[in-house]
PDB file of C-alpha atoms and ligand atoms in Angstrom:
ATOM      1  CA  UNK A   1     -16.590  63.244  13.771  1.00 78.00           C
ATOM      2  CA  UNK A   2     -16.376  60.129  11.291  1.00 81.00           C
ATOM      3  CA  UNK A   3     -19.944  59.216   9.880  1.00 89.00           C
ATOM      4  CA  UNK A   4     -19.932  55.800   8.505  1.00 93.00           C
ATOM      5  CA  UNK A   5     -22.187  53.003   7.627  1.00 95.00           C
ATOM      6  CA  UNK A   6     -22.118  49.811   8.538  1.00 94.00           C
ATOM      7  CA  UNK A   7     -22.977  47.643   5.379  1.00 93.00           C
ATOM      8  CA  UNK A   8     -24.786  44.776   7.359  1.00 90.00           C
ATOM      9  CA  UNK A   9     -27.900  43.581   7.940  1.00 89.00           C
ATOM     10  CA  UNK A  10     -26.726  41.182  10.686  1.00 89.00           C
ATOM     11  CA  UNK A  11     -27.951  42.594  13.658  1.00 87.00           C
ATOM     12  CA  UNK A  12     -25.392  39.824  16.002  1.00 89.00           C
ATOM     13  CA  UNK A  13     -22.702  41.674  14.081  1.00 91.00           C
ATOM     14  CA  UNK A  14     -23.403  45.039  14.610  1.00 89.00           C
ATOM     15  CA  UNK A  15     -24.048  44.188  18.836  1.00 89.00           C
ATOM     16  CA  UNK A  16     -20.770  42.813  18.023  1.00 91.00           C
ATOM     17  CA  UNK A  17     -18.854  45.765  16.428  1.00 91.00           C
ATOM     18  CA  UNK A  18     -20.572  49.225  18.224  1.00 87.00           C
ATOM     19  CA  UNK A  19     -18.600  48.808  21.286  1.00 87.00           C
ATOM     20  CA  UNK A  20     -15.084  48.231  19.683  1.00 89.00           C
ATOM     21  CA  UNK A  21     -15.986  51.429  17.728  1.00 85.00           C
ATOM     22  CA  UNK A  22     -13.868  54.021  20.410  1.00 81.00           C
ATOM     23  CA  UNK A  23     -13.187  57.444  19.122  1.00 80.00           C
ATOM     24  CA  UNK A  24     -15.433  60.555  17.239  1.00 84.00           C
ATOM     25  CA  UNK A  25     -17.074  58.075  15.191  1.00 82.00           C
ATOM     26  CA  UNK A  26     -21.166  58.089  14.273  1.00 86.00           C
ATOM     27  CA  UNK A  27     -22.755  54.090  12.840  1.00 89.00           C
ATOM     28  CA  UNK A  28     -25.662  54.216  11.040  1.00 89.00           C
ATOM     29  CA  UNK A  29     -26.730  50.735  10.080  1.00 87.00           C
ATOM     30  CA  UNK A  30     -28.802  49.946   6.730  1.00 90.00           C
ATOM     31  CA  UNK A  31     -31.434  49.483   8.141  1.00 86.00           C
ATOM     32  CA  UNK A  32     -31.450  53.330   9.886  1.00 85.00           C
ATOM     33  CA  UNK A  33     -30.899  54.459   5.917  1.00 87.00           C
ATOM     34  CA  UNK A  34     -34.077  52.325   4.912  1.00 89.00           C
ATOM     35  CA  UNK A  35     -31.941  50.065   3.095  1.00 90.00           C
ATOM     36  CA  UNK A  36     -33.499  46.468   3.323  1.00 87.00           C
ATOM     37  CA  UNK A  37     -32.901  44.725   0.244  1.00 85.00           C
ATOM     38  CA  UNK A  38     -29.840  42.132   0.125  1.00 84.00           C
ATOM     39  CA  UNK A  39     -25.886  42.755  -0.784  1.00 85.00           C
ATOM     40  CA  UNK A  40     -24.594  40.653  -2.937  1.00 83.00           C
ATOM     41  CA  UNK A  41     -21.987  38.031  -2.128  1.00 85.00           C
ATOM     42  CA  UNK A  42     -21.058  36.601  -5.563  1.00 88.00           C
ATOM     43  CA  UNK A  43     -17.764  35.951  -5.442  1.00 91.00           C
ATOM     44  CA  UNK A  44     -15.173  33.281  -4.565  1.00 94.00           C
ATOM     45  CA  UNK A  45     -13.592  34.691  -1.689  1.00 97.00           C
ATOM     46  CA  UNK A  46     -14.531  36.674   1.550  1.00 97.00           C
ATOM     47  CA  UNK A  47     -11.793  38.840   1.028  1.00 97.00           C
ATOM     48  CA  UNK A  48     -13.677  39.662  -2.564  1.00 97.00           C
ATOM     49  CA  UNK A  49     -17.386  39.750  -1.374  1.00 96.00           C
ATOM     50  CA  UNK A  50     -16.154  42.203   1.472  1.00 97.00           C
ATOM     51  CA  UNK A  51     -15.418  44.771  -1.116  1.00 97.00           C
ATOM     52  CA  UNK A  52     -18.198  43.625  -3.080  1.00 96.00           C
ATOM     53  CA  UNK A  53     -20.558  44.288  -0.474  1.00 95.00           C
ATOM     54  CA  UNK A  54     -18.776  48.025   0.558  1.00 96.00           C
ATOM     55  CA  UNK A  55     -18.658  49.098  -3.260  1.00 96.00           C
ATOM     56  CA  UNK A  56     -22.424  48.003  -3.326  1.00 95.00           C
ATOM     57  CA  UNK A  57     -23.115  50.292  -0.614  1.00 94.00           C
ATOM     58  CA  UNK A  58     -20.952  53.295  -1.322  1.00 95.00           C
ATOM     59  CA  UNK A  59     -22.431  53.354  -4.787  1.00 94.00           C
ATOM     60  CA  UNK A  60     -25.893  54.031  -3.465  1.00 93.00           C
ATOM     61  CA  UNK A  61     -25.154  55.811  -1.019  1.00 93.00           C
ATOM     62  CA  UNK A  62     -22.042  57.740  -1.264  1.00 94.00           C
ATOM     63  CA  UNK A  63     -21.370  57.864   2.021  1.00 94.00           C
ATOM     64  CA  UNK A  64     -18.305  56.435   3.810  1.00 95.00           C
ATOM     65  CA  UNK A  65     -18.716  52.880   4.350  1.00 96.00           C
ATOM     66  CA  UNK A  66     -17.731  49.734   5.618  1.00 96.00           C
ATOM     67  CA  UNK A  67     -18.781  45.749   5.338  1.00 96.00           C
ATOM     68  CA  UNK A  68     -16.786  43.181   6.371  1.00 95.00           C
ATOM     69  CA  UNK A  69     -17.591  39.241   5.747  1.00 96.00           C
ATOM     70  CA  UNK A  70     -16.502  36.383   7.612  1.00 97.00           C
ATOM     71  CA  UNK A  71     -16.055  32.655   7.403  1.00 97.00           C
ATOM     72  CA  UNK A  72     -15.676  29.446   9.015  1.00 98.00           C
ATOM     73  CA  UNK A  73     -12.198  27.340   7.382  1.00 98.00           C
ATOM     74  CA  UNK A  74     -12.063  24.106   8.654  1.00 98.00           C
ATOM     75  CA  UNK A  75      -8.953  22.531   8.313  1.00 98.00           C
ATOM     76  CA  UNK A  76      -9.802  19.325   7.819  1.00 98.00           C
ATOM     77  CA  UNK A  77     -12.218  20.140   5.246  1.00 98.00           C
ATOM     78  CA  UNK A  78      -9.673  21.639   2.896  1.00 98.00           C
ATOM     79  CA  UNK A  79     -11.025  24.881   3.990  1.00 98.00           C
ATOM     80  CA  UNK A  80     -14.538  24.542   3.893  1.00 97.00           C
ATOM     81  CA  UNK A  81     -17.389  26.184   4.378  1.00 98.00           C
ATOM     82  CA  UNK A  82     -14.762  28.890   4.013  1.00 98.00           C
ATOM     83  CA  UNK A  83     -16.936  31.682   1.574  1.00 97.00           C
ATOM     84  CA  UNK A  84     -19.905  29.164   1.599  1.00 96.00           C
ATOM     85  CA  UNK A  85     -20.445  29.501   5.339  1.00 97.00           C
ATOM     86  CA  UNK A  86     -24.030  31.265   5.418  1.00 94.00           C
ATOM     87  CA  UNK A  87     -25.185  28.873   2.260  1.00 94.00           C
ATOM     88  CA  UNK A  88     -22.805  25.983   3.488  1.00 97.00           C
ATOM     89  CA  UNK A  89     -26.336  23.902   3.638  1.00 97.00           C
ATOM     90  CA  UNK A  90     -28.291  25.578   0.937  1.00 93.00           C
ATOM     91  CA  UNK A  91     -29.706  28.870  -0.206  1.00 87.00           C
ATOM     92  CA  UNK A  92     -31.764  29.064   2.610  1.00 87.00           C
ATOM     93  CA  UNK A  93     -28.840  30.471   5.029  1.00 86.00           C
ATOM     94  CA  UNK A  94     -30.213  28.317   8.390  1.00 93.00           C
ATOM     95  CA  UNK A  95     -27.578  28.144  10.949  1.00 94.00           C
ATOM     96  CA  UNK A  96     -28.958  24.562  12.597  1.00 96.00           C
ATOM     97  CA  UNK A  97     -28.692  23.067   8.704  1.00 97.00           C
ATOM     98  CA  UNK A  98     -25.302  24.672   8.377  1.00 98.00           C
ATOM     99  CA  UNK A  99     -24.006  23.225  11.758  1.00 98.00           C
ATOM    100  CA  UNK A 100     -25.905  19.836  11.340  1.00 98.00           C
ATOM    101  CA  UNK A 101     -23.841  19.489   8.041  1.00 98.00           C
ATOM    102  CA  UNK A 102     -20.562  20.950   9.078  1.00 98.00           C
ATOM    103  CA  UNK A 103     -20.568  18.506  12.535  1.00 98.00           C
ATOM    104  CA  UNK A 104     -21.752  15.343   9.883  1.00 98.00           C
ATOM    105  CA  UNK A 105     -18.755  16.143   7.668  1.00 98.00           C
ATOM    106  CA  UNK A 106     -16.885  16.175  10.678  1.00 98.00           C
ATOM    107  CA  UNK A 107     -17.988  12.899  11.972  1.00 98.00           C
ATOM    108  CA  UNK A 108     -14.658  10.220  12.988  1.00 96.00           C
ATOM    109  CA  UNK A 109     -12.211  13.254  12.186  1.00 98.00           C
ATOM    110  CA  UNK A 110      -9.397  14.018  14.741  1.00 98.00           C
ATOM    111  CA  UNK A 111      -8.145  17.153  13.732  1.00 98.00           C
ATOM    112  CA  UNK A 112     -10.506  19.500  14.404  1.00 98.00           C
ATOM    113  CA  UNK A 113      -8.566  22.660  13.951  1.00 98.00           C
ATOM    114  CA  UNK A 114     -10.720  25.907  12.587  1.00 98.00           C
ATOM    115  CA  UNK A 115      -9.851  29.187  12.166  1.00 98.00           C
ATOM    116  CA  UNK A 116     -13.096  31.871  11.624  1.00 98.00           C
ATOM    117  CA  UNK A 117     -11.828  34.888   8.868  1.00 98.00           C
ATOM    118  CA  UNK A 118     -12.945  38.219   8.986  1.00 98.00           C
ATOM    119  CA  UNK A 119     -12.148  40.605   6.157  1.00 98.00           C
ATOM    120  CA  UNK A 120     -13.263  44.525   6.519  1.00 98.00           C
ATOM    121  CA  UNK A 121     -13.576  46.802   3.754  1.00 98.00           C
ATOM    122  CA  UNK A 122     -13.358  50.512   4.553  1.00 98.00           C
ATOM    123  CA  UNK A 123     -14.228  52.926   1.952  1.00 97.00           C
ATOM    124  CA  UNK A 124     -13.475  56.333   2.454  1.00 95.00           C
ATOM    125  CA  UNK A 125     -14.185  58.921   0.399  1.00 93.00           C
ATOM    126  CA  UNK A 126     -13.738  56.940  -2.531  1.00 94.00           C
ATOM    127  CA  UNK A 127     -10.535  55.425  -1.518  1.00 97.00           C
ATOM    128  CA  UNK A 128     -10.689  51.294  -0.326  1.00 97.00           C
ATOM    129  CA  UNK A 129      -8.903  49.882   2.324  1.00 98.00           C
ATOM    130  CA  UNK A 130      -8.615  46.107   3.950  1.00 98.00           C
ATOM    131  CA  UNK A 131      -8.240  44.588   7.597  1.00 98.00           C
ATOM    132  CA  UNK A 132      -8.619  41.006   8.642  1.00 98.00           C
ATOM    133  CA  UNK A 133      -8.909  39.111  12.043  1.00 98.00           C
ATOM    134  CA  UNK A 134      -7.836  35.576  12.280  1.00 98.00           C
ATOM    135  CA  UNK A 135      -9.412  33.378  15.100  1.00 98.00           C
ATOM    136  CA  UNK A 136      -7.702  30.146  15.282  1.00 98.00           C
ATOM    137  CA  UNK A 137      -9.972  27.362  17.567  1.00 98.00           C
ATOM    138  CA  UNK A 138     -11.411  23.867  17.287  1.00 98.00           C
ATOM    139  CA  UNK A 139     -15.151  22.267  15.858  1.00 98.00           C
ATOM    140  CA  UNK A 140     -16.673  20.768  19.231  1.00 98.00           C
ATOM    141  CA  UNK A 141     -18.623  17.035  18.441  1.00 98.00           C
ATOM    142  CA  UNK A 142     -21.859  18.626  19.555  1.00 98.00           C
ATOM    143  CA  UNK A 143     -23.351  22.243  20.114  1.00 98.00           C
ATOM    144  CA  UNK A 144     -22.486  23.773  23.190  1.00 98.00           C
ATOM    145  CA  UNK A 145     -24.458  27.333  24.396  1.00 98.00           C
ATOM    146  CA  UNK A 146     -27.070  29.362  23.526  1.00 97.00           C
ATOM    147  CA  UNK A 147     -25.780  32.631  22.658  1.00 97.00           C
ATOM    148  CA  UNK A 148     -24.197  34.088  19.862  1.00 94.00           C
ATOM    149  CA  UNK A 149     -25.394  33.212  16.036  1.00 96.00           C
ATOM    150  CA  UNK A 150     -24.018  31.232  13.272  1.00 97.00           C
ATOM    151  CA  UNK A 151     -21.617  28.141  14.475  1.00 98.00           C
ATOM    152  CA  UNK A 152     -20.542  29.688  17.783  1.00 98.00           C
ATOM    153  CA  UNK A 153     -22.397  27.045  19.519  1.00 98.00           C
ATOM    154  CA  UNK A 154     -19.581  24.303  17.873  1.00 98.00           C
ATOM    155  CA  UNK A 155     -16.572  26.591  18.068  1.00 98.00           C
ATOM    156  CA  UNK A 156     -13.532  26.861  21.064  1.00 98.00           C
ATOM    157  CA  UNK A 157     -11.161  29.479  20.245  1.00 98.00           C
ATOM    158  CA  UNK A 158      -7.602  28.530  21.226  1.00 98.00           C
ATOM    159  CA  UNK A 159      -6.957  29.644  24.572  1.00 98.00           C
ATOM    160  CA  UNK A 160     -10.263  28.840  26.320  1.00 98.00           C
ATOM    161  CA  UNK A 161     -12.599  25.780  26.708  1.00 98.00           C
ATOM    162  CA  UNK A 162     -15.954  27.549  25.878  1.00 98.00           C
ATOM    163  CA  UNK A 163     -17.355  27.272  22.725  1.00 98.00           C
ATOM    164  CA  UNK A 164     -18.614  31.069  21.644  1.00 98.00           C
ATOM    165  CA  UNK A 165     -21.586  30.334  22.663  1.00 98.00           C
ATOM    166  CA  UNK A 166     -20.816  29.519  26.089  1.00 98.00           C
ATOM    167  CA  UNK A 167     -19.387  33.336  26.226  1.00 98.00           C
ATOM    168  CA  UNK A 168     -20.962  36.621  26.988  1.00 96.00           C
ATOM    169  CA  UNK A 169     -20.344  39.579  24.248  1.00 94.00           C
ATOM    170  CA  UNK A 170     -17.045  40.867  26.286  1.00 94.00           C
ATOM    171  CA  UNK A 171     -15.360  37.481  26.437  1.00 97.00           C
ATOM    172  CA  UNK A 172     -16.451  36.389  22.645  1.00 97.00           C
ATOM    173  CA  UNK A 173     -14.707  39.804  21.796  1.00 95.00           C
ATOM    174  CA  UNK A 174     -11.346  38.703  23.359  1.00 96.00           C
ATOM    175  CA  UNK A 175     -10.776  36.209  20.912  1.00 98.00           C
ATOM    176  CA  UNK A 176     -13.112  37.079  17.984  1.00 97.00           C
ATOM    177  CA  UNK A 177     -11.652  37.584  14.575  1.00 98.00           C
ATOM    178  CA  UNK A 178     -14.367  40.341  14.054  1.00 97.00           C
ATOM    179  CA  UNK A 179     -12.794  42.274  16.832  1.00 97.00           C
ATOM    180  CA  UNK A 180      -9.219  41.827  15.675  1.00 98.00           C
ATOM    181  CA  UNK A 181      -9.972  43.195  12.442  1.00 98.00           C
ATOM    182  CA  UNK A 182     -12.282  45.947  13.604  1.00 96.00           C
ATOM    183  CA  UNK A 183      -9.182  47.191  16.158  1.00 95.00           C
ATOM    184  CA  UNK A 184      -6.978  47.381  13.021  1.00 97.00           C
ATOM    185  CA  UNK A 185      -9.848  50.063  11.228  1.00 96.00           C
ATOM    186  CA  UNK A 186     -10.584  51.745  14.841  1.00 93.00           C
ATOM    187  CA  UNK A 187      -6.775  52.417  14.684  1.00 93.00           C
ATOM    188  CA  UNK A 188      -6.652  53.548  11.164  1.00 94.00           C
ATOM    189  CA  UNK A 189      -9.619  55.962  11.696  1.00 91.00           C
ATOM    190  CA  UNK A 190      -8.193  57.029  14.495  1.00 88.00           C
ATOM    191  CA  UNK A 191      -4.304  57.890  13.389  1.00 88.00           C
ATOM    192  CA  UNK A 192      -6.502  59.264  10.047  1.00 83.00           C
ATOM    193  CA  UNK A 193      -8.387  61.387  11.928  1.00 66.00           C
ATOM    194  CA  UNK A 194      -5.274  63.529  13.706  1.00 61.00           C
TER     195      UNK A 194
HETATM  196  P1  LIG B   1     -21.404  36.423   6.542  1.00 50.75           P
HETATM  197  O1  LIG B   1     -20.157  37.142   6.842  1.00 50.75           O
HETATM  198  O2  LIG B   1     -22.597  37.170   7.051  1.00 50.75           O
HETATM  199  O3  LIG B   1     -21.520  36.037   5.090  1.00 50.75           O
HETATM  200  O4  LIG B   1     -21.376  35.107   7.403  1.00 50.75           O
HETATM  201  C1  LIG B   1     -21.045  33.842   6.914  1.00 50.75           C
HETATM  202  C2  LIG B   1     -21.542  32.754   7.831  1.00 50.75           C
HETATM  203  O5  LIG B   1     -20.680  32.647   8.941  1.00 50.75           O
HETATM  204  C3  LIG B   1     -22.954  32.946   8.381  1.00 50.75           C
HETATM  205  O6  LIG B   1     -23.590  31.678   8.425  1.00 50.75           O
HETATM  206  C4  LIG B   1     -22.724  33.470   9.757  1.00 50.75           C
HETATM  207  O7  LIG B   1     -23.756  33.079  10.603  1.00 50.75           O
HETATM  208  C5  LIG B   1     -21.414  32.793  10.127  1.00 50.75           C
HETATM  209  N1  LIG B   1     -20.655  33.672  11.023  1.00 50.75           N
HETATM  210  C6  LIG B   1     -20.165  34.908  10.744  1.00 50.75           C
HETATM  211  N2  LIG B   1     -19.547  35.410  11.817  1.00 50.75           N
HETATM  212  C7  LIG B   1     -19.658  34.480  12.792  1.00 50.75           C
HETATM  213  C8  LIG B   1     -19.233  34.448  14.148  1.00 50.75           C
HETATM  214  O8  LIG B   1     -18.638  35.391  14.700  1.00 50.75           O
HETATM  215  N3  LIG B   1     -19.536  33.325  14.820  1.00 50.75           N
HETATM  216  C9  LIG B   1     -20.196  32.273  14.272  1.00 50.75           C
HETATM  217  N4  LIG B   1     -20.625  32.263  13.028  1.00 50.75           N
HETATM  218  C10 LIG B   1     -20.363  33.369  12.285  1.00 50.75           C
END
């Protein structure tokens, strides 16, 4: 049996994650270990506050561990909101101010190719290591759906014509970057574990 945390406090990510997680494994989220103050995210990068964010939590903890962080690169925006998606709006991390200013940006644009970026960092007994899923889609010109969080509701993945939000958990998850990179640790716990 694998005991690991799960350095969120996004509860949509964790609903997300628990079913991929297939084999001896046992989650216990932050908020199970009482830990309710923020991580950190002060870097540049996702692939950089990912670790940040692990390191955070193995250093208080030192349990196994492992955060991930994702973001929204819009291609037409040179990448943007990119590692700025939660604050793309301001500190205040509101998803309707975020979308409001990503679909304004967007206004008269014709390419509206966007990939989301998920990078996971695993730490295992003191040792790090890094998986990523890569969802490749479109920005819609208005919000479409109810569930999900974040910009699902302006999102199509390539190879459907719902937005996220117009999916259920199952079909979000056979597109979603989050899933692709939390396959690549299930198998690497898994292949570990033998
Ligand atoms: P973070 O990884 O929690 O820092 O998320 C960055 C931003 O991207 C937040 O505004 C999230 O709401 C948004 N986000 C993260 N994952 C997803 C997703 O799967 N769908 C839509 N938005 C997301």
């Amino acid at each position: 049996m694998t005991e690991l945390i799960f350095a969120t406090h996004n509860e949509n990510k964790v609903k997300e994650v628990i079913p991929l997680l297939t084999g001896d494994f046992f989650i216990l989220s932050l908020s199970q270990l009482g830990l309710n103050e923020d991580i950190p995210e002060p870097y540049n990068t996702i692939y950089e506050n990912a670790i940040e964010k692990a390191r955070v939590i193995y250093e208080k903890t030192g349990k196994n561990c492992f955060a991930e962080d994702t973001g929204l690169e819009v291609h037409a925006l040179g990448g943007e909101p990119g590692v700025r998606s939660a604050r793309y709006a301001g500190e205040a991390h509101d998803f309707e101010a975020n979308i409001d200013k990503l679909l304004g940006k967007m206004e008269g644009q014709t390419d509206r190719r966007a990939r989301f970026l998920t990078i996971i960092c695993l730490i295992l007994d003191g040792e790090r290591f890094i998986f990523d899923g890569i969802c490749p889609g479109t920005i819609t010109f208005s919000r479409r759906g109810e569930k999900g969080f974040g910009y699902d509701s302006v999102f199509v993945p390539d190879g459907s014509l719902k937005t996220f939000a117009e999916m259920d958990l199952e079909e979000k998850n056979l597109f979603s970057h989050r899933r692709k990179a939390t396959e690549k640790l299930i198998t690497f716990l898994n292949k570990r574990d033998k």
